[in-house]
PDB file of C-alpha atoms in Angstrom:
ATOM      1  CA  UNK A 287      70.631  57.854 137.395  1.00 53.00           C
ATOM      2  CA  UNK A 288      73.800  61.340 138.411  1.00 71.00           C
ATOM      3  CA  UNK A 289      76.355  59.310 140.623  1.00 83.00           C
ATOM      4  CA  UNK A 290      79.734  61.498 141.693  1.00 92.00           C
ATOM      5  CA  UNK A 291      82.476  59.620 143.842  1.00 95.00           C
ATOM      6  CA  UNK A 292      85.636  62.059 144.446  1.00 97.00           C
ATOM      7  CA  UNK A 293      88.905  61.360 146.670  1.00 98.00           C
ATOM      8  CA  UNK A 294      92.329  63.041 146.727  1.00 98.00           C
ATOM      9  CA  UNK A 295      95.593  62.040 145.915  1.00 97.00           C
ATOM     10  CA  UNK A 296      99.097  63.552 146.801  1.00 96.00           C
ATOM     11  CA  UNK A 297     101.563  63.855 144.090  1.00 96.00           C
ATOM     12  CA  UNK A 298     103.708  60.976 144.563  1.00 96.00           C
ATOM     13  CA  UNK A 299     103.373  58.623 141.521  1.00 96.00           C
ATOM     14  CA  UNK A 300     103.281  55.626 144.073  1.00 97.00           C
ATOM     15  CA  UNK A 301      99.434  56.813 144.250  1.00 97.00           C
ATOM     16  CA  UNK A 302      99.862  55.933 139.920  1.00 98.00           C
ATOM     17  CA  UNK A 303      98.807  52.307 140.729  1.00 98.00           C
ATOM     18  CA  UNK A 304      96.104  52.167 143.503  1.00 98.00           C
ATOM     19  CA  UNK A 305      93.881  55.321 141.174  1.00 98.00           C
ATOM     20  CA  UNK A 306      93.396  52.840 138.180  1.00 98.00           C
ATOM     21  CA  UNK A 307      92.314  50.303 140.624  1.00 97.00           C
ATOM     22  CA  UNK A 308      90.161  52.073 142.319  1.00 97.00           C
ATOM     23  CA  UNK A 309      89.200  53.310 138.923  1.00 96.00           C
ATOM     24  CA  UNK A 310      88.862  50.011 136.861  1.00 96.00           C
ATOM     25  CA  UNK A 311      86.541  49.046 139.993  1.00 95.00           C
ATOM     26  CA  UNK A 312      84.136  51.856 139.480  1.00 94.00           C
ATOM     27  CA  UNK A 313      84.097  52.409 135.739  1.00 95.00           C
ATOM     28  CA  UNK A 314      83.509  48.210 135.368  1.00 92.00           C
ATOM     29  CA  UNK A 315      80.937  48.635 138.130  1.00 91.00           C
ATOM     30  CA  UNK A 316      78.866  51.515 135.610  1.00 91.00           C
ATOM     31  CA  UNK A 317      78.967  49.237 132.827  1.00 90.00           C
ATOM     32  CA  UNK A 318      82.238  49.781 130.643  1.00 94.00           C
ATOM     33  CA  UNK A 319      83.675  47.179 129.039  1.00 94.00           C
ATOM     34  CA  UNK A 320      87.864  45.990 129.237  1.00 94.00           C
ATOM     35  CA  UNK A 321      88.752  48.412 126.247  1.00 94.00           C
ATOM     36  CA  UNK A 322      86.939  50.881 127.926  1.00 96.00           C
ATOM     37  CA  UNK A 323      88.424  50.567 131.209  1.00 96.00           C
ATOM     38  CA  UNK A 324      92.065  49.775 129.904  1.00 96.00           C
ATOM     39  CA  UNK A 325      91.558  53.610 127.493  1.00 97.00           C
ATOM     40  CA  UNK A 326      90.557  56.074 130.087  1.00 98.00           C
ATOM     41  CA  UNK A 327      92.864  54.101 132.439  1.00 98.00           C
ATOM     42  CA  UNK A 328      95.253  54.876 130.377  1.00 98.00           C
ATOM     43  CA  UNK A 329      94.280  58.687 129.375  1.00 98.00           C
ATOM     44  CA  UNK A 330      93.479  59.726 133.453  1.00 98.00           C
ATOM     45  CA  UNK A 331      97.054  57.855 134.424  1.00 98.00           C
ATOM     46  CA  UNK A 332      99.001  59.930 131.871  1.00 98.00           C
ATOM     47  CA  UNK A 333      97.268  63.316 133.082  1.00 98.00           C
ATOM     48  CA  UNK A 334      98.366  62.642 136.477  1.00 98.00           C
ATOM     49  CA  UNK A 335     102.015  61.668 135.890  1.00 97.00           C
ATOM     50  CA  UNK A 336     101.721  64.667 133.565  1.00 96.00           C
ATOM     51  CA  UNK A 337     100.372  66.926 136.729  1.00 97.00           C
ATOM     52  CA  UNK A 338     103.107  65.686 138.825  1.00 96.00           C
ATOM     53  CA  UNK A 339     105.674  65.719 136.841  1.00 94.00           C
ATOM     54  CA  UNK A 340     105.249  68.850 135.618  1.00 94.00           C
ATOM     55  CA  UNK A 341     102.386  71.100 137.376  1.00 95.00           C
ATOM     56  CA  UNK A 342     104.241  70.248 140.224  1.00 95.00           C
ATOM     57  CA  UNK A 343     108.082  68.990 139.034  1.00 90.00           C
ATOM     58  CA  UNK A 344     107.831  66.586 141.694  1.00 76.00           C
ATOM     59  CA  UNK A 345     106.809  68.068 144.559  1.00 83.00           C
ATOM     60  CA  UNK A 346     105.482  65.639 146.576  1.00 79.00           C
ATOM     61  CA  UNK A 347     103.348  68.010 148.692  1.00 85.00           C
ATOM     62  CA  UNK A 348     100.930  68.661 145.976  1.00 94.00           C
ATOM     63  CA  UNK A 349      97.473  67.752 146.419  1.00 97.00           C
ATOM     64  CA  UNK A 350      95.221  66.070 142.911  1.00 98.00           C
ATOM     65  CA  UNK A 351      91.536  66.124 143.493  1.00 98.00           C
ATOM     66  CA  UNK A 352      89.420  62.735 141.855  1.00 98.00           C
ATOM     67  CA  UNK A 353      86.101  63.941 140.302  1.00 98.00           C
ATOM     68  CA  UNK A 354      84.186  61.070 138.716  1.00 97.00           C
ATOM     69  CA  UNK A 355      80.218  61.720 137.481  1.00 96.00           C
ATOM     70  CA  UNK A 356      78.088  59.145 135.769  1.00 93.00           C
ATOM     71  CA  UNK A 357      75.740  61.104 133.854  1.00 89.00           C
ATOM     72  CA  UNK A 358      73.159  58.034 132.101  1.00 86.00           C
ATOM     73  CA  UNK A 359      75.446  57.952 129.171  1.00 91.00           C
ATOM     74  CA  UNK A 360      78.650  58.772 129.623  1.00 95.00           C
ATOM     75  CA  UNK A 361      81.174  59.107 132.691  1.00 96.00           C
ATOM     76  CA  UNK A 362      83.403  62.105 133.329  1.00 97.00           C
ATOM     77  CA  UNK A 363      86.358  62.057 134.947  1.00 98.00           C
ATOM     78  CA  UNK A 364      87.779  65.759 136.781  1.00 98.00           C
ATOM     79  CA  UNK A 365      91.589  65.559 137.017  1.00 98.00           C
ATOM     80  CA  UNK A 366      91.892  68.797 139.466  1.00 98.00           C
ATOM     81  CA  UNK A 367      95.630  69.832 140.595  1.00 97.00           C
ATOM     82  CA  UNK A 368      96.685  73.945 141.986  1.00 97.00           C
ATOM     83  CA  UNK A 369     100.565  73.355 140.044  1.00 96.00           C
ATOM     84  CA  UNK A 370     101.966  75.997 137.720  1.00 95.00           C
ATOM     85  CA  UNK A 371      99.341  76.675 135.038  1.00 95.00           C
ATOM     86  CA  UNK A 372      99.193  74.782 131.049  1.00 95.00           C
ATOM     87  CA  UNK A 373      96.912  74.337 129.290  1.00 96.00           C
ATOM     88  CA  UNK A 374      97.632  70.596 127.706  1.00 95.00           C
ATOM     89  CA  UNK A 375      95.448  71.095 123.897  1.00 96.00           C
ATOM     90  CA  UNK A 376      97.458  73.638 123.570  1.00 95.00           C
ATOM     91  CA  UNK A 377     100.263  71.492 123.238  1.00 93.00           C
ATOM     92  CA  UNK A 378     101.693  69.994 119.794  1.00 92.00           C
ATOM     93  CA  UNK A 379     101.093  66.447 118.684  1.00 92.00           C
ATOM     94  CA  UNK A 380     104.221  64.229 117.949  1.00 92.00           C
ATOM     95  CA  UNK A 381     104.907  62.645 116.034  1.00 93.00           C
ATOM     96  CA  UNK A 382     103.646  59.063 115.507  1.00 94.00           C
ATOM     97  CA  UNK A 383     105.753  57.055 116.077  1.00 94.00           C
ATOM     98  CA  UNK A 384     107.757  58.799 118.400  1.00 91.00           C
ATOM     99  CA  UNK A 385     111.562  59.036 117.432  1.00 86.00           C
ATOM    100  CA  UNK A 386     112.456  60.048 120.477  1.00 87.00           C
ATOM    101  CA  UNK A 387     111.753  59.419 124.780  1.00 86.00           C
ATOM    102  CA  UNK A 388     108.679  61.629 125.498  1.00 83.00           C
ATOM    103  CA  UNK A 389     106.009  63.302 124.879  1.00 85.00           C
ATOM    104  CA  UNK A 390     103.140  60.781 124.344  1.00 95.00           C
ATOM    105  CA  UNK A 391     101.554  61.216 127.342  1.00 96.00           C
ATOM    106  CA  UNK A 392      99.034  64.483 125.951  1.00 95.00           C
ATOM    107  CA  UNK A 393      98.257  62.570 123.176  1.00 96.00           C
ATOM    108  CA  UNK A 394      97.228  59.193 124.835  1.00 97.00           C
ATOM    109  CA  UNK A 395      95.047  60.992 127.102  1.00 97.00           C
ATOM    110  CA  UNK A 396      93.720  63.128 124.020  1.00 97.00           C
ATOM    111  CA  UNK A 397      93.619  60.461 121.338  1.00 96.00           C
ATOM    112  CA  UNK A 398      91.630  57.518 124.335  1.00 97.00           C
ATOM    113  CA  UNK A 399      88.986  59.900 125.099  1.00 98.00           C
ATOM    114  CA  UNK A 400      85.841  60.693 123.383  1.00 97.00           C
ATOM    115  CA  UNK A 401      85.777  64.022 124.834  1.00 98.00           C
ATOM    116  CA  UNK A 402      88.736  66.623 127.091  1.00 98.00           C
ATOM    117  CA  UNK A 403      88.228  70.115 128.433  1.00 98.00           C
ATOM    118  CA  UNK A 404      90.314  72.192 130.018  1.00 98.00           C
ATOM    119  CA  UNK A 405      88.219  74.828 131.979  1.00 98.00           C
ATOM    120  CA  UNK A 406      89.983  78.607 131.841  1.00 96.00           C
ATOM    121  CA  UNK A 407      87.826  79.898 135.069  1.00 96.00           C
ATOM    122  CA  UNK A 408      89.733  77.378 137.711  1.00 96.00           C
ATOM    123  CA  UNK A 409      93.234  80.310 137.899  1.00 93.00           C
ATOM    124  CA  UNK A 410      94.792  78.793 141.047  1.00 95.00           C
ATOM    125  CA  UNK A 411      96.259  75.220 139.028  1.00 96.00           C
ATOM    126  CA  UNK A 412      94.509  73.126 135.642  1.00 98.00           C
ATOM    127  CA  UNK A 413      90.979  71.435 136.022  1.00 98.00           C
ATOM    128  CA  UNK A 414      90.763  69.050 133.091  1.00 98.00           C
ATOM    129  CA  UNK A 415      87.813  66.712 132.323  1.00 98.00           C
ATOM    130  CA  UNK A 416      88.086  63.370 130.437  1.00 98.00           C
ATOM    131  CA  UNK A 417      84.605  61.903 129.392  1.00 98.00           C
ATOM    132  CA  UNK A 418      84.265  58.883 128.070  1.00 97.00           C
ATOM    133  CA  UNK A 419      80.892  57.515 126.592  1.00 96.00           C
ATOM    134  CA  UNK A 420      79.049  54.469 127.570  1.00 91.00           C
ATOM    135  CA  UNK A 421      79.334  51.955 124.877  1.00 80.00           C
ATOM    136  CA  UNK A 422      81.482  54.775 122.531  1.00 56.00           C
ATOM    137  CA  UNK A 423      77.858  55.797 122.448  1.00 58.00           C
ATOM    138  CA  UNK A 424      77.446  60.241 121.926  1.00 63.00           C
ATOM    139  CA  UNK A 425      74.578  60.965 124.321  1.00 61.00           C
ATOM    140  CA  UNK A 426      71.756  62.592 122.379  1.00 60.00           C
ATOM    141  CA  UNK A 427      71.808  66.226 122.541  1.00 55.00           C
TER     142      UNK A 427
ATOM    143  CA  UNK S 109     106.918  45.791 138.595  1.00 94.00           C
ATOM    144  CA  UNK S 110     109.293  42.579 139.423  1.00 97.00           C
ATOM    145  CA  UNK S 111     112.548  42.478 136.434  1.00 98.00           C
ATOM    146  CA  UNK S 112     113.877  39.925 136.854  1.00 98.00           C
ATOM    147  CA  UNK S 113     117.055  39.383 134.790  1.00 97.00           C
ATOM    148  CA  UNK S 114     119.488  36.095 132.616  1.00 97.00           C
ATOM    149  CA  UNK S 115     121.616  35.456 130.565  1.00 96.00           C
ATOM    150  CA  UNK S 116     120.865  33.211 127.479  1.00 94.00           C
ATOM    151  CA  UNK S 117     124.148  32.977 126.331  1.00 93.00           C
ATOM    152  CA  UNK S 118     125.243  36.461 125.691  1.00 94.00           C
ATOM    153  CA  UNK S 119     121.980  37.592 125.559  1.00 97.00           C
ATOM    154  CA  UNK S 120     120.678  38.829 128.795  1.00 97.00           C
ATOM    155  CA  UNK S 121     116.677  39.011 128.971  1.00 98.00           C
ATOM    156  CA  UNK S 122     115.195  40.662 131.093  1.00 98.00           C
ATOM    157  CA  UNK S 123     110.932  38.786 132.382  1.00 98.00           C
ATOM    158  CA  UNK S 124     108.821  41.480 133.553  1.00 98.00           C
ATOM    159  CA  UNK S 125     105.804  40.609 136.154  1.00 98.00           C
ATOM    160  CA  UNK S 126     103.157  43.731 136.231  1.00 98.00           C
ATOM    161  CA  UNK S 127     102.342  46.907 135.683  1.00 98.00           C
ATOM    162  CA  UNK S 128     105.136  49.354 133.924  1.00 98.00           C
ATOM    163  CA  UNK S 129     104.230  53.013 134.561  1.00 98.00           C
ATOM    164  CA  UNK S 130     105.884  56.525 135.818  1.00 97.00           C
ATOM    165  CA  UNK S 131     105.819  54.825 139.227  1.00 97.00           C
ATOM    166  CA  UNK S 132     107.731  51.500 138.036  1.00 98.00           C
ATOM    167  CA  UNK S 133     109.636  52.364 134.468  1.00 97.00           C
ATOM    168  CA  UNK S 134     113.252  54.113 136.046  1.00 97.00           C
ATOM    169  CA  UNK S 135     114.310  50.726 137.500  1.00 98.00           C
ATOM    170  CA  UNK S 136     113.337  48.876 134.015  1.00 98.00           C
ATOM    171  CA  UNK S 137     115.138  52.131 132.717  1.00 97.00           C
ATOM    172  CA  UNK S 138     118.367  51.517 135.052  1.00 97.00           C
ATOM    173  CA  UNK S 139     118.811  48.229 134.131  1.00 97.00           C
ATOM    174  CA  UNK S 140     118.876  48.170 130.641  1.00 97.00           C
ATOM    175  CA  UNK S 141     120.898  51.172 130.356  1.00 96.00           C
ATOM    176  CA  UNK S 142     123.304  49.498 132.422  1.00 96.00           C
ATOM    177  CA  UNK S 143     123.442  46.628 129.489  1.00 96.00           C
ATOM    178  CA  UNK S 144     123.327  48.542 127.248  1.00 93.00           C
ATOM    179  CA  UNK S 145     126.373  50.742 127.061  1.00 91.00           C
ATOM    180  CA  UNK S 146     128.324  47.203 126.269  1.00 92.00           C
ATOM    181  CA  UNK S 147     128.886  48.251 121.880  1.00 92.00           C
ATOM    182  CA  UNK S 148     126.588  45.908 120.478  1.00 94.00           C
ATOM    183  CA  UNK S 149     124.167  43.362 123.210  1.00 96.00           C
ATOM    184  CA  UNK S 150     121.825  42.109 122.551  1.00 97.00           C
ATOM    185  CA  UNK S 151     118.620  42.087 124.754  1.00 97.00           C
ATOM    186  CA  UNK S 152     115.630  40.499 125.339  1.00 98.00           C
ATOM    187  CA  UNK S 153     112.305  42.308 127.291  1.00 98.00           C
ATOM    188  CA  UNK S 154     109.160  39.294 128.030  1.00 98.00           C
ATOM    189  CA  UNK S 155     106.321  40.888 128.562  1.00 98.00           C
ATOM    190  CA  UNK S 156     103.889  38.115 128.742  1.00 98.00           C
ATOM    191  CA  UNK S 157     103.454  38.789 133.174  1.00 98.00           C
ATOM    192  CA  UNK S 158     102.680  42.468 132.103  1.00 98.00           C
ATOM    193  CA  UNK S 159      99.777  44.153 132.488  1.00 97.00           C
ATOM    194  CA  UNK S 160     100.109  47.741 131.938  1.00 98.00           C
ATOM    195  CA  UNK S 161     102.328  49.927 129.688  1.00 98.00           C
ATOM    196  CA  UNK S 162     101.723  54.130 129.921  1.00 98.00           C
ATOM    197  CA  UNK S 163     103.923  56.498 127.795  1.00 97.00           C
ATOM    198  CA  UNK S 164     106.445  56.327 130.369  1.00 97.00           C
ATOM    199  CA  UNK S 165     107.005  52.895 129.866  1.00 97.00           C
ATOM    200  CA  UNK S 166     107.183  53.313 126.405  1.00 97.00           C
ATOM    201  CA  UNK S 167     109.785  55.811 126.387  1.00 96.00           C
ATOM    202  CA  UNK S 168     111.805  53.213 128.441  1.00 97.00           C
ATOM    203  CA  UNK S 169     111.964  51.299 124.463  1.00 97.00           C
ATOM    204  CA  UNK S 170     112.671  53.560 122.862  1.00 96.00           C
ATOM    205  CA  UNK S 171     115.794  54.855 124.812  1.00 96.00           C
ATOM    206  CA  UNK S 172     116.874  51.595 124.853  1.00 96.00           C
ATOM    207  CA  UNK S 173     116.211  50.729 121.177  1.00 96.00           C
ATOM    208  CA  UNK S 174     117.930  54.089 120.367  1.00 95.00           C
ATOM    209  CA  UNK S 175     120.507  52.986 121.906  1.00 95.00           C
ATOM    210  CA  UNK S 176     120.631  49.588 120.041  1.00 95.00           C
ATOM    211  CA  UNK S 177     120.389  51.376 117.219  1.00 94.00           C
ATOM    212  CA  UNK S 178     123.713  53.492 117.708  1.00 94.00           C
ATOM    213  CA  UNK S 179     126.096  50.562 119.509  1.00 93.00           C
ATOM    214  CA  UNK S 180     124.902  48.095 116.875  1.00 94.00           C
ATOM    215  CA  UNK S 181     123.310  45.975 119.552  1.00 96.00           C
ATOM    216  CA  UNK S 182     119.592  44.441 119.692  1.00 97.00           C
ATOM    217  CA  UNK S 183     116.307  44.703 121.269  1.00 98.00           C
ATOM    218  CA  UNK S 184     113.002  42.105 120.135  1.00 98.00           C
ATOM    219  CA  UNK S 185     110.215  42.636 122.899  1.00 98.00           C
ATOM    220  CA  UNK S 186     108.116  39.204 123.112  1.00 98.00           C
ATOM    221  CA  UNK S 187     104.917  37.905 124.442  1.00 98.00           C
ATOM    222  CA  UNK S 188     102.824  41.334 124.488  1.00 98.00           C
ATOM    223  CA  UNK S 189      99.058  40.442 126.055  1.00 97.00           C
ATOM    224  CA  UNK S 190      97.049  42.558 123.604  1.00 96.00           C
ATOM    225  CA  UNK S 191      96.223  45.326 126.265  1.00 95.00           C
ATOM    226  CA  UNK S 192      99.948  45.951 125.880  1.00 97.00           C
ATOM    227  CA  UNK S 193     100.421  45.654 121.918  1.00 97.00           C
ATOM    228  CA  UNK S 194      97.400  47.907 121.660  1.00 97.00           C
ATOM    229  CA  UNK S 195      99.396  51.359 123.046  1.00 97.00           C
ATOM    230  CA  UNK S 196     102.325  50.336 121.081  1.00 98.00           C
ATOM    231  CA  UNK S 197     100.031  50.409 118.032  1.00 97.00           C
ATOM    232  CA  UNK S 198      98.043  53.574 119.157  1.00 96.00           C
ATOM    233  CA  UNK S 199     101.973  55.505 119.146  1.00 97.00           C
ATOM    234  CA  UNK S 200     102.589  53.450 116.020  1.00 97.00           C
ATOM    235  CA  UNK S 201     105.352  51.648 117.746  1.00 97.00           C
ATOM    236  CA  UNK S 202     104.744  48.115 116.895  1.00 97.00           C
ATOM    237  CA  UNK S 203     105.817  48.630 113.420  1.00 95.00           C
ATOM    238  CA  UNK S 204     109.280  50.405 114.986  1.00 96.00           C
ATOM    239  CA  UNK S 205     110.073  47.872 117.603  1.00 97.00           C
ATOM    240  CA  UNK S 206     111.198  43.661 116.594  1.00 97.00           C
ATOM    241  CA  UNK S 207     107.841  42.605 118.337  1.00 98.00           C
ATOM    242  CA  UNK S 208     108.290  38.330 119.066  1.00 98.00           C
ATOM    243  CA  UNK S 209     105.403  36.139 119.534  1.00 97.00           C
ATOM    244  CA  UNK S 210     107.778  33.625 121.539  1.00 97.00           C
ATOM    245  CA  UNK S 211     110.870  33.301 123.601  1.00 96.00           C
ATOM    246  CA  UNK S 212     112.326  31.393 121.307  1.00 96.00           C
ATOM    247  CA  UNK S 213     111.659  33.498 118.244  1.00 97.00           C
ATOM    248  CA  UNK S 214     113.081  36.015 119.893  1.00 97.00           C
ATOM    249  CA  UNK S 215     116.448  34.655 120.680  1.00 96.00           C
ATOM    250  CA  UNK S 216     116.336  32.811 117.046  1.00 96.00           C
ATOM    251  CA  UNK S 217     115.501  37.483 116.333  1.00 95.00           C
ATOM    252  CA  UNK S 218     118.782  38.340 118.014  1.00 93.00           C
ATOM    253  CA  UNK S 219     121.017  36.637 116.395  1.00 83.00           C
ATOM    254  CA  UNK S 220     119.564  37.269 113.226  1.00 64.00           C
TER     255      UNK S 220
END
């Protein structure tokens, strides 16, 4: 059965641990194993950190909306902000291992999820959809 | 994130507990930088009680490693949990850092 959970947070790095704890509980109860949960937590955390650092440039009054949408074979986490527009999927990936500190966050978000989509129709900020398949099985088309 | 700092001879040992992320890594960065300023410094970071690390945590260690290399110092990370080590592996940083299985091993590595 499809289900949806949504909430909002201020663009404050102090919120990150709380989001991870909530996501861990939500995904664990939905049947995702520890490895998959860890990957989603890190991918979402990196996206949120990127928004706080770049889209809002440290302005804590900014808002971030999170939506977790479950379908039978996958979870989709949508992260919406109202800051400066930037498509992370168009950013070049870093050389690995990195020789300079920084630049790994966007790579981790993309590497740890099964699908990542940037919604170009969202014109007042950014909307990124992060998808993880249950037990790493892509749902039938 | 709890950060404790002690000395074992000439080696500075940081023992961390908690989650290392964009919010908590600046404090660690500041403390490690204070040690990194000394030429030829030797530093161990014990990650036994760290349950989570993100790219900000990785960046903190990459920066400290660069400073150690430039100043003839040494940095050894020890006791990484599987979940933490896997993040180093994804970024291929497990081949860049000196990783020890125990603090005793880390101490011998800083002496080498």
